Amino acid sequence: MNRVGAMTKLIVLPETDTSNPSLSTTDAAAIAAHLSSVGIRFEQWTAGAPLANSADQEAVLAAYAADVARIKAQGFSTVDVARIAGDPTDDAFLTKAAEARSKFLAEHTHADDEVRFFVEGRGAFYLRINGSVHIVICEAGDYLSVPKDTKHWFDMGTRPRFTAIRFFAIEDGWVGNFTGDPIAARFPSFDELVSPAR
Ligand SMILES: [Fe+2]
């Protein structure tokens, strides 16, 4: 499905040459096809429900009840909502946001698949597979399923705004197992990726 104004983007950078992408595309079908070839499931669905800044987890899940039920039926026991929404001119919000950002900014794996349906805002996944880092800048409507044990990290940027519904099959499977590899520092940050000059 194509959406007007979609900014979802896939950039594939060799681990050893972060300045020369082997692929860079905003075409949804091309993104899905390439990610599928490396074991990542990517789809685009409709995500247009208006969410108030005050919307809590229940409100988000209610707004997307049909999608949640459909995905849960595929074998997920639990669902929750990760939501970072606030005033980017508010220092208290930015401090909280920086804490949230730092949690998964370094390379890690999980014992469970990392399954996300973005319903608002955006963020970037960096997936390290077969000698390349696959950067997926996700936006509202994007569904991404990263298999367990895949090395990856996530950058929401310094002024984050996103809402993602998360699906879990294993209790505590979301816990990050950090590899200790500083690879993330060599790759462009979310802010750099989405800056107008790039
Ligand atoms: Fe993760």
XYZ file of N, CA, C and O and ligand atoms in Angstrom:
793
model
N 0.850 -1.198 0.000
C 0.000 0.000 0.000
C 0.888 1.252 0.000
O 1.823 1.354 0.785
N 0.613 2.161 -0.870
C 1.379 3.410 -0.879
C 0.603 4.514 -0.183
O -0.590 4.628 -0.335
N 1.325 5.305 0.571
C 0.663 6.397 1.287
C 1.285 7.717 0.849
O 2.503 7.841 0.776
N 0.456 8.690 0.582
C 0.950 10.002 0.183
C 1.777 10.583 1.330
O 1.368 10.555 2.483
N 2.972 11.082 0.995
C 3.800 11.723 2.014
C 4.581 10.750 2.869
O 5.224 11.149 3.816
N 4.530 9.474 2.527
C 5.250 8.483 3.335
C 6.746 8.772 3.313
O 7.303 9.096 2.274
N 7.367 8.647 4.451
C 8.802 8.911 4.549
C 9.573 7.681 5.006
O 10.743 7.773 5.334
N 8.894 6.577 5.049
C 9.578 5.350 5.436
C 10.746 5.117 4.491
O 10.609 5.305 3.288
N 11.874 4.744 5.061
C 13.056 4.630 4.221
C 13.933 3.471 4.682
O 14.043 3.224 5.884
N 14.525 2.791 3.726
C 15.512 1.745 4.026
C 16.857 2.158 3.440
O 16.942 2.522 2.266
N 17.875 2.128 4.289
C 19.240 2.403 3.835
C 20.093 1.215 4.278
O 20.075 0.855 5.458
N 20.801 0.614 3.347
C 21.667 -0.514 3.696
C 23.118 -0.054 3.567
O 23.550 0.374 2.487
N 23.830 -0.117 4.678
C 25.228 0.313 4.696
C 26.120 -0.873 5.065
O 25.869 -1.547 6.071
N 27.180 -1.103 4.263
C 28.129 -2.149 4.654
C 28.753 -1.793 6.008
O 29.017 -0.614 6.270
N 28.976 -2.782 6.839
C 29.581 -2.532 8.154
C 30.903 -1.796 8.033
O 31.276 -1.008 8.895
N 31.614 -2.085 6.926
C 32.967 -1.559 6.776
C 33.022 -0.243 5.996
O 34.080 0.344 5.869
N 31.903 0.214 5.459
C 31.910 1.434 4.661
C 30.584 2.162 4.859
O 29.652 2.016 4.072
N 30.533 2.958 5.912
C 29.254 3.553 6.308
C 28.858 4.737 5.435
O 27.809 5.333 5.639
N 29.709 5.091 4.452
C 29.358 6.246 3.626
C 28.813 5.845 2.257
O 28.397 6.701 1.480
N 28.845 4.570 1.951
C 28.389 4.129 0.625
C 27.256 3.111 0.723
O 27.499 1.900 0.751
N 26.014 3.576 0.740
C 24.894 2.641 0.839
C 24.863 1.689 -0.350
O 25.079 2.108 -1.494
N 24.582 0.420 -0.076
C 24.377 -0.510 -1.176
C 22.928 -0.460 -1.641
O 22.591 -0.952 -2.710
N 22.080 0.158 -0.817
C 20.680 0.344 -1.190
C 20.107 1.493 -0.381
O 20.411 1.643 0.804
N 19.300 2.319 -1.037
C 18.601 3.394 -0.341
C 17.286 3.600 -1.068
O 17.269 3.941 -2.243
N 16.172 3.348 -0.379
C 14.895 3.425 -1.076
C 13.763 3.831 -0.139
O 13.806 3.533 1.050
N 12.782 4.524 -0.714
C 11.562 4.839 0.027
C 10.372 4.086 -0.568
O 9.233 4.323 -0.174
N 10.655 3.189 -1.491
C 9.594 2.412 -2.122
C 9.183 1.257 -1.195
O 9.993 0.383 -0.886
N 7.923 1.273 -0.785
C 7.467 0.319 0.233
C 7.644 -1.131 -0.219
O 8.059 -1.993 0.568
N 7.351 -1.397 -1.475
C 7.469 -2.764 -1.971
C 8.934 -3.204 -1.989
O 9.257 -4.352 -1.644
N 9.819 -2.275 -2.375
C 11.248 -2.597 -2.409
C 11.780 -2.808 -0.993
O 12.607 -3.701 -0.752
N 11.298 -1.992 -0.067
C 11.718 -2.144 1.339
C 11.287 -3.519 1.851
O 12.085 -4.262 2.428
N 10.030 -3.853 1.614
C 9.508 -5.138 2.099
C 10.261 -6.304 1.472
O 10.604 -7.280 2.152
N 10.533 -6.205 0.172
C 11.207 -7.301 -0.532
C 12.628 -7.488 -0.016
O 13.065 -8.614 0.241
N 13.338 -6.363 0.140
C 14.719 -6.504 0.606
C 14.769 -7.037 2.030
O 15.550 -7.937 2.343
N 13.921 -6.484 2.897
C 13.936 -6.940 4.293
C 13.545 -8.420 4.382
O 14.105 -9.171 5.173
N 12.602 -8.810 3.557
C 12.189 -10.217 3.545
C 13.370 -11.121 3.188
O 13.533 -12.213 3.740
N 14.232 -10.631 2.292
C 15.374 -11.437 1.848
C 16.395 -11.664 2.966
O 17.232 -12.554 2.871
N 16.324 -10.825 4.012
C 17.233 -11.029 5.155
C 16.454 -11.438 6.412
O 16.936 -11.298 7.542
N 15.236 -11.923 6.210
C 14.492 -12.521 7.311
C 13.660 -11.580 8.152
O 13.175 -11.956 9.223
N 13.500 -10.339 7.674
C 12.734 -9.346 8.435
C 11.374 -9.154 7.770
O 11.286 -8.923 6.557
N 10.333 -9.229 8.569
C 9.004 -9.010 8.011
C 8.641 -7.535 8.132
O 8.689 -6.951 9.214
N 8.297 -6.920 7.000
C 7.902 -5.509 6.982
C 6.623 -5.374 6.171
O 6.509 -5.912 5.064
N 5.661 -4.661 6.736
C 4.412 -4.409 6.019
C 3.953 -2.994 6.327
O 4.373 -2.396 7.311
N 3.087 -2.466 5.462
C 2.486 -1.167 5.748
C 0.979 -1.319 5.819
O 0.350 -1.872 4.921
N 0.430 -0.830 6.922
C -1.006 -0.843 7.138
C -1.475 0.590 7.340
O -0.675 1.528 7.367
N -2.766 0.738 7.496
C -3.310 2.071 7.734
C -3.194 2.415 9.215
O -3.539 1.609 10.071
N -2.678 3.615 9.483
C -2.592 4.063 10.879
C -2.943 5.540 10.922
O -2.066 6.396 10.921
N -4.208 5.832 10.925
C -4.608 7.233 10.869
C -5.458 7.692 12.039
O -5.970 8.810 12.032
N -5.597 6.845 13.043
C -6.455 7.235 14.171
C -5.831 8.407 14.921
O -4.655 8.348 15.271
N -6.592 9.483 15.131
C -6.038 10.610 15.873
C -5.823 10.247 17.342
O -6.688 9.622 17.960
N -4.655 10.595 17.877
C -4.351 10.300 19.282
C -4.033 11.608 19.990
O -3.154 12.348 19.561
N -4.740 11.868 21.063
C -4.457 13.064 21.853
C -3.128 12.893 22.564
O -2.690 11.765 22.798
N -2.459 14.001 22.892
C -1.200 13.925 23.639
C -1.379 13.139 24.926
O -0.453 12.498 25.415
N -2.580 13.195 25.472
C -2.852 12.538 26.756
C -3.273 11.077 26.587
O -3.525 10.400 27.586
N -3.358 10.601 25.359
C -3.847 9.233 25.131
C -2.966 8.226 25.878
O -1.745 8.235 25.740
N -3.584 7.376 26.661
C -2.827 6.364 27.391
C -2.847 5.038 26.620
O -3.376 4.954 25.505
N -2.242 4.022 27.227
C -2.134 2.728 26.550
C -3.493 2.176 26.117
O -3.650 1.698 24.992
N -4.472 2.271 27.009
C -5.798 1.735 26.700
C -6.395 2.446 25.493
O -7.017 1.821 24.624
N -6.204 3.761 25.440
C -6.775 4.540 24.334
C -6.126 4.155 23.000
O -6.803 4.034 21.970
N -4.807 3.937 23.032
C -4.097 3.563 21.804
C -4.538 2.161 21.350
O -4.847 1.939 20.170
N -4.609 1.240 22.296
C -5.006 -0.130 21.943
C -6.447 -0.177 21.442
O -6.779 -0.941 20.528
N -7.300 0.673 22.023
C -8.701 0.723 21.584
C -8.795 1.272 20.165
O -9.591 0.794 19.342
N -7.956 2.267 19.858
C -7.998 2.888 18.533
C -7.568 1.898 17.444
O -7.962 2.028 16.285
N -6.743 0.926 17.830
C -6.235 -0.047 16.851
C -6.627 -1.475 17.234
O -5.882 -2.429 16.993
N -7.806 -1.602 17.802
C -8.253 -2.900 18.334
C -8.249 -4.002 17.273
O -7.854 -5.144 17.551
N -8.649 -3.669 16.064
C -8.735 -4.698 15.016
C -7.332 -5.193 14.646
O -7.112 -6.408 14.515
N -6.383 -4.259 14.487
C -5.002 -4.659 14.162
C -4.408 -5.477 15.304
O -3.737 -6.484 15.079
N -4.644 -5.022 16.522
C -4.086 -5.702 17.694
C -4.612 -7.138 17.763
O -3.844 -8.087 17.968
N -5.905 -7.304 17.554
C -6.504 -8.645 17.620
C -5.930 -9.539 16.527
O -5.611 -10.712 16.761
N -5.771 -8.974 15.336
C -5.260 -9.746 14.203
C -3.831 -10.227 14.475
O -3.489 -11.382 14.229
N -2.990 -9.328 14.982
C -1.588 -9.705 15.208
C -1.479 -10.652 16.399
O -0.750 -11.640 16.355
N -2.218 -10.364 17.457
C -2.149 -11.226 18.645
C -2.500 -12.667 18.296
O -1.911 -13.605 18.834
N -3.435 -12.804 17.369
C -3.882 -14.150 16.983
C -2.763 -14.951 16.319
O -2.854 -16.170 16.175
N -1.688 -14.263 15.912
C -0.560 -14.964 15.281
C 0.361 -15.611 16.312
O 1.409 -16.156 15.961
N -0.004 -15.495 17.590
C 0.775 -16.208 18.606
C 1.427 -15.344 19.661
O 2.377 -15.779 20.313
N 0.934 -14.123 19.818
C 1.511 -13.249 20.835
C 0.645 -13.256 22.089
O -0.574 -13.127 22.015
N 1.298 -13.393 23.228
C 0.545 -13.482 24.479
C 0.272 -12.104 25.067
O -0.719 -11.912 25.763
N 1.155 -11.151 24.806
C 1.031 -9.852 25.445
C 1.209 -8.722 24.444
O 1.916 -8.878 23.451
N 0.599 -7.605 24.760
C 0.743 -6.419 23.932
C 0.846 -5.216 24.863
O 0.247 -5.199 25.939
N 1.673 -4.247 24.474
C 1.667 -2.989 25.223
C 1.985 -1.853 24.261
O 2.085 -2.067 23.042
N 2.089 -0.654 24.794
C 2.294 0.517 23.954
C 3.524 1.274 24.440
O 3.645 1.581 25.633
N 4.449 1.541 23.528
C 5.579 2.421 23.824
C 5.218 3.779 23.234
O 4.951 3.878 22.031
N 5.173 4.787 24.074
C 4.730 6.086 23.573
C 5.619 7.185 24.142
O 5.784 7.308 25.352
N 6.221 7.952 23.265
C 6.988 9.123 23.666
C 6.325 10.301 22.977
O 6.413 10.460 21.760
N 5.614 11.086 23.742
C 4.914 12.236 23.178
C 4.967 13.358 24.202
O 4.596 13.173 25.355
N 5.494 14.489 23.789
C 5.610 15.601 24.722
C 6.021 16.857 23.990
O 6.180 16.854 22.771
N 6.223 17.888 24.758
C 6.568 19.193 24.200
C 8.089 19.281 24.029
O 8.832 19.273 25.015
N 8.584 19.344 22.775
C 10.031 19.347 22.555
C 10.730 20.620 23.040
O 11.955 20.713 22.971
N 9.962 21.600 23.532
C 10.607 22.788 24.111
C 10.648 22.686 25.639
O 11.126 23.608 26.312
N 10.151 21.574 26.171
C 10.091 21.378 27.622
C 11.310 20.573 28.069
O 11.491 19.420 27.675
N 12.156 21.189 28.893
C 13.398 20.523 29.320
C 13.144 19.220 30.060
O 13.897 18.257 29.904
N 12.087 19.189 30.866
C 11.783 17.968 31.622
C 11.451 16.827 30.665
O 11.892 15.688 30.856
N 10.690 17.157 29.622
C 10.376 16.132 28.617
C 11.637 15.656 27.909
O 11.848 14.457 27.719
N 12.501 16.600 27.547
C 13.714 16.229 26.807
C 14.638 15.361 27.656
O 15.297 14.448 27.133
N 14.683 15.622 28.955
C 15.505 14.808 29.849
C 14.963 13.387 29.898
O 15.711 12.405 29.784
N 13.646 13.280 30.041
C 13.010 11.961 30.075
C 13.213 11.239 28.731
O 13.498 10.047 28.669
N 13.094 12.014 27.660
C 13.248 11.444 26.326
C 14.673 10.935 26.107
O 14.885 9.881 25.504
N 15.657 11.691 26.612
C 17.059 11.279 26.449
C 17.310 9.964 27.181
O 18.041 9.096 26.697
N 16.690 9.813 28.349
C 16.813 8.558 29.100
C 16.226 7.398 28.308
O 16.829 6.329 28.190
N 15.045 7.638 27.761
C 14.376 6.589 26.986
C 15.211 6.245 25.759
O 15.392 5.071 25.408
N 15.753 7.268 25.112
C 16.543 7.054 23.892
C 17.778 6.212 24.178
O 18.152 5.342 23.388
N 18.424 6.478 25.315
C 19.702 5.821 25.607
C 19.553 4.325 25.859
O 20.508 3.564 25.704
N 18.354 3.883 26.212
C 18.161 2.485 26.631
C 18.535 1.471 25.559
O 19.136 0.450 25.862
N 18.149 1.735 24.319
C 18.372 0.732 23.267
C 19.193 1.299 22.110
O 19.069 0.870 20.975
N 20.053 2.264 22.458
C 20.872 2.932 21.448
C 22.147 2.143 21.129
O 22.816 2.418 20.138
N 22.482 1.194 21.982
C 23.656 0.349 21.737
C 23.198 -1.016 21.218
O 22.081 -1.458 21.489
N 24.090 -1.675 20.491
C 23.725 -2.950 19.865
C 23.326 -4.000 20.904
O 23.991 -4.169 21.914
N 22.227 -4.691 20.610
C 21.724 -5.712 21.530
C 20.910 -6.756 20.759
O 20.650 -6.596 19.567
N 20.530 -7.786 21.478
C 19.606 -8.792 20.932
C 18.513 -9.033 21.976
O 18.607 -8.549 23.103
N 17.486 -9.763 21.548
C 16.434 -10.167 22.489
C 16.172 -11.667 22.309
O 16.401 -12.223 21.234
N 15.621 -12.269 23.366
C 15.240 -13.684 23.297
C 13.913 -13.868 22.573
O 13.530 -14.988 22.223
N 13.202 -12.757 22.359
C 11.903 -12.785 21.683
C 12.013 -11.962 20.398
O 12.908 -11.117 20.276
N 11.138 -12.221 19.439
C 11.084 -11.354 18.270
C 10.722 -9.941 18.738
O 9.983 -9.774 19.710
N 11.235 -8.923 18.047
C 10.856 -7.538 18.365
C 9.835 -7.117 17.317
O 10.172 -6.916 16.151
N 8.592 -7.040 17.731
C 7.487 -6.813 16.806
C 6.814 -5.491 17.146
O 6.349 -5.286 18.271
N 6.803 -4.597 16.152
C 6.319 -3.242 16.404
C 5.376 -2.807 15.297
O 5.659 -2.997 14.116
N 4.281 -2.178 15.695
C 3.401 -1.515 14.740
C 3.400 -0.034 15.106
O 2.901 0.364 16.142
N 4.021 0.768 14.248
C 4.103 2.211 14.493
C 2.775 2.860 14.118
O 2.295 2.694 12.994
N 2.204 3.591 15.046
C 0.932 4.240 14.747
C 1.055 5.764 14.787
O 0.091 6.472 14.469
N 2.238 6.253 15.145
C 2.431 7.701 15.220
C 3.928 7.997 15.254
O 4.691 7.247 15.850
N 4.327 9.091 14.629
C 5.704 9.536 14.714
C 6.662 8.620 13.967
O 6.262 7.907 13.043
N 7.915 8.626 14.390
C 8.893 7.777 13.711
C 10.116 7.475 14.568
O 10.362 8.099 15.593
N 10.869 6.507 14.105
C 12.089 6.077 14.782
C 12.855 5.177 13.834
O 12.299 4.694 12.852
N 14.145 4.983 14.131
C 14.980 4.202 13.209
C 15.506 2.926 13.863
O 16.104 2.965 14.935
N 15.266 1.811 13.180
C 15.867 0.535 13.562
C 17.129 0.351 12.744
O 17.167 0.665 11.546
N 18.154 -0.190 13.397
C 19.402 -0.528 12.735
C 19.597 -2.031 12.936
O 19.785 -2.485 14.070
N 19.524 -2.772 11.849
C 19.562 -4.229 11.932
C 20.852 -4.726 11.302
O 21.101 -4.483 10.106
N 21.669 -5.405 12.090
C 22.991 -5.863 11.603
C 22.880 -7.311 11.146
O 22.758 -8.226 11.959
N 22.904 -7.467 9.838
C 22.693 -8.803 9.263
C 23.653 -9.012 8.097
O 23.736 -8.151 7.198
N 24.338 -10.133 8.088
C 25.184 -10.527 6.951
C 26.174 -9.442 6.528
O 26.314 -9.148 5.336
N 26.804 -8.795 7.493
C 27.849 -7.837 7.152
C 27.370 -6.452 6.773
O 28.149 -5.592 6.382
N 26.048 -6.239 6.862
C 25.503 -4.907 6.564
C 24.565 -4.457 7.671
O 23.986 -5.277 8.382
N 24.441 -3.141 7.785
C 23.466 -2.578 8.720
C 22.297 -2.042 7.902
O 22.478 -1.203 7.014
N 21.131 -2.600 8.176
C 19.913 -2.216 7.472
C 19.182 -1.205 8.334
O 18.663 -1.557 9.400
N 19.171 0.045 7.892
C 18.519 1.100 8.675
C 17.101 1.278 8.137
O 16.911 1.582 6.959
N 16.127 1.072 9.008
C 14.730 1.238 8.612
C 14.155 2.406 9.403
O 13.995 2.310 10.620
N 13.900 3.506 8.703
C 13.250 4.647 9.356
C 11.743 4.392 9.269
O 11.144 4.472 8.201
N 11.165 4.027 10.409
C 9.760 3.640 10.456
C 8.869 4.834 10.759
O 9.241 5.728 11.520
N 7.687 4.812 10.151
C 6.685 5.850 10.397
C 5.341 5.198 10.681
O 5.196 3.976 10.593
N 4.364 6.043 10.967
C 3.021 5.531 11.241
C 2.562 4.631 10.105
O 2.677 4.996 8.932
N 2.063 3.455 10.457
C 1.590 2.504 9.464
C 2.554 1.364 9.229
O 2.193 0.360 8.612
N 3.790 1.515 9.722
C 4.797 0.486 9.471
C 4.742 -0.614 10.524
O 4.734 -0.349 11.730
N 4.749 -1.842 10.052
C 4.815 -3.022 10.916
C 6.140 -3.714 10.640
O 6.470 -3.990 9.485
N 6.896 -3.950 11.695
C 8.225 -4.542 11.541
C 8.378 -5.675 12.542
O 8.046 -5.521 13.719
N 8.864 -6.801 12.073
C 9.107 -7.938 12.960
C 10.556 -8.368 12.814
O 10.967 -8.846 11.755
N 11.331 -8.160 13.877
C 12.755 -8.487 13.877
C 12.945 -9.791 14.645
O 12.616 -9.867 15.828
N 13.454 -10.836 13.984
C 13.586 -12.128 14.666
C 14.485 -12.074 15.896
O 15.443 -11.286 15.937
N 14.172 -12.913 16.863
C 15.001 -13.011 18.069
C 16.453 -13.247 17.688
O 16.739 -13.824 16.631
N 17.354 -12.771 18.529
C 18.798 -12.939 18.373
C 19.402 -12.104 17.230
O 20.596 -12.202 16.963
N 18.578 -11.308 16.544
C 19.124 -10.406 15.524
C 19.808 -9.227 16.222
O 19.209 -8.578 17.083
N 21.043 -8.954 15.847
C 21.743 -7.809 16.441
C 21.137 -6.525 15.893
O 20.992 -6.368 14.673
N 20.808 -5.606 16.773
C 20.168 -4.369 16.324
C 20.260 -3.297 17.393
O 20.647 -3.561 18.532
N 19.892 -2.075 17.003
C 19.685 -0.999 17.964
C 18.617 -0.083 17.420
O 18.172 -0.246 16.273
N 18.156 0.847 18.255
C 17.024 1.702 17.883
C 17.316 3.131 18.317
O 17.749 3.371 19.436
N 17.095 4.073 17.398
C 17.308 5.488 17.717
C 16.026 6.264 17.458
O 15.518 6.273 16.339
N 15.521 6.898 18.498
C 14.298 7.707 18.372
C 14.614 9.190 18.200
O 13.709 9.998 18.052
N 15.912 9.535 18.225
C 16.304 10.927 18.030
C 16.260 11.730 19.319
O 15.782 11.269 20.360
N 16.773 12.954 19.246
C 16.869 13.784 20.450
C 15.574 14.536 20.750
O 15.422 15.097 21.836
N 14.668 14.589 19.773
C 13.345 15.186 20.004
C 12.285 14.162 19.600
O 11.566 14.339 18.633
N 12.245 13.060 20.350
C 11.434 11.929 19.894
C 9.942 12.161 19.956
O 9.443 12.881 20.825
N 9.268 11.588 19.003
C 7.823 11.474 19.059
C 7.427 10.222 18.287
O 7.627 10.140 17.081
N 6.946 9.257 19.007
C 6.427 8.079 18.327
C 5.528 7.296 19.275
O 5.626 7.404 20.493
N 4.643 6.546 18.664
C 3.811 5.593 19.396
C 3.898 4.283 18.640
O 3.667 4.252 17.430
N 4.271 3.232 19.352
C 4.376 1.914 18.727
C 3.687 0.885 19.613
O 3.880 0.873 20.827
N 2.885 0.046 18.976
C 2.268 -1.060 19.691
C 3.242 -2.229 19.619
O 3.762 -2.545 18.539
N 3.532 -2.820 20.770
C 4.549 -3.875 20.837
C 3.886 -5.210 21.160
O 2.994 -5.277 22.001
N 4.367 -6.251 20.499
C 3.778 -7.585 20.663
C 4.834 -8.535 21.205
O 5.967 -8.546 20.726
N 4.440 -9.326 22.191
C 5.383 -10.220 22.859
C 4.863 -11.649 22.890
O 3.692 -11.887 23.158
N 5.772 -12.582 22.626
C 5.395 -13.997 22.697
C 5.955 -14.652 23.963
O 5.435 -15.650 24.436
N 7.037 -14.072 24.493
C 7.735 -14.672 25.635
C 7.819 -13.644 26.760
O 8.175 -12.487 26.521
N 7.571 -14.089 27.962
C 7.691 -13.192 29.114
C 9.148 -12.761 29.257
O 10.065 -13.593 29.189
N 9.368 -11.474 29.452
C 10.716 -10.904 29.601
C 11.589 -11.054 28.349
O 12.791 -10.805 28.395
N 10.972 -11.460 27.232
C 11.740 -11.622 26.000
C 12.237 -10.301 25.440
O 13.118 -10.274 24.582
N 11.688 -9.194 25.928
C 12.068 -7.861 25.436
C 13.376 -7.362 26.052
O 13.967 -6.392 25.580
N 13.823 -8.033 27.119
C 15.032 -7.578 27.808
C 16.199 -7.558 26.824
O 16.392 -8.500 26.068
N 16.958 -6.474 26.829
C 18.070 -6.347 25.898
C 19.312 -7.075 26.396
O 19.708 -6.920 27.553
N 19.907 -7.877 25.536
C 21.193 -8.512 25.833
C 22.245 -7.745 25.034
O 22.338 -7.921 23.813
N 22.982 -6.888 25.706
C 23.883 -5.981 24.999
C 25.168 -6.684 24.596
O 25.755 -7.432 25.378
N 25.570 -6.462 23.331
C 26.724 -7.183 22.791
C 28.040 -6.552 23.234
O 29.085 -7.191 23.160
N 28.002 -5.274 23.620
C 29.233 -4.596 24.002
C 30.014 -4.068 22.812
O 31.044 -3.412 22.966
N 29.510 -4.333 21.614
C 30.177 -3.846 20.399
C 29.760 -2.389 20.165
O 28.565 -2.093 20.115
N 30.742 -1.482 20.028
C 30.400 -0.057 19.868
C 29.997 0.327 18.448
O 30.032 1.509 18.080
N 29.608 -0.623 17.648
C 29.312 -0.380 16.228
C 28.321 0.758 16.008
O 28.440 1.523 15.042
N 27.358 0.923 16.897
C 26.311 1.927 16.680
C 26.883 3.332 16.510
O 26.362 4.139 15.731
N 27.967 3.604 17.204
C 28.550 4.945 17.175
C 29.094 5.309 15.797
O 29.261 6.490 15.477
N 29.382 4.303 14.971
C 29.955 4.576 13.640
C 28.891 4.891 12.588
O 29.216 5.249 11.463
N 27.626 4.729 12.956
C 26.556 4.898 11.970
C 25.780 6.193 12.211
O 25.730 6.689 13.330
N 25.202 6.758 11.141
C 24.487 8.026 11.304
C 23.332 7.874 12.299
O 22.619 6.875 12.299
N 23.193 8.894 13.146
C 22.113 8.887 14.138
C 20.784 9.183 13.453
O 20.734 9.606 12.288
N 19.711 8.974 14.182
C 18.383 9.310 13.658
C 18.341 10.785 13.245
O 17.848 11.114 12.154
N 18.853 11.670 14.096
C 18.828 13.100 13.782
C 19.543 13.376 12.447
O 19.072 14.162 11.632
N 20.681 12.726 12.265
C 21.435 12.919 11.022
C 20.667 12.368 9.815
O 20.657 12.958 8.737
N 20.012 11.241 10.035
C 19.286 10.601 8.932
C 18.118 11.447 8.432
O 17.816 11.461 7.237
N 17.466 12.131 9.349
C 16.247 12.846 8.952
C 16.468 14.346 8.779
O 15.538 15.077 8.481
N 17.722 14.802 8.967
C 17.977 16.233 8.776
C 17.796 16.579 7.300
O 18.091 15.769 6.429
N 17.311 17.777 7.005
C 16.980 18.162 5.628
C 18.155 18.064 4.666
O 17.973 17.817 3.475
N 19.382 18.232 5.186
C 20.548 18.253 4.308
C 20.862 16.869 3.738
O 21.601 16.750 2.784
N 20.321 15.844 4.368
C 20.718 14.490 3.971
C 19.856 13.908 2.892
O 18.689 14.138 2.849
Fe 15.582 -4.085 20.659
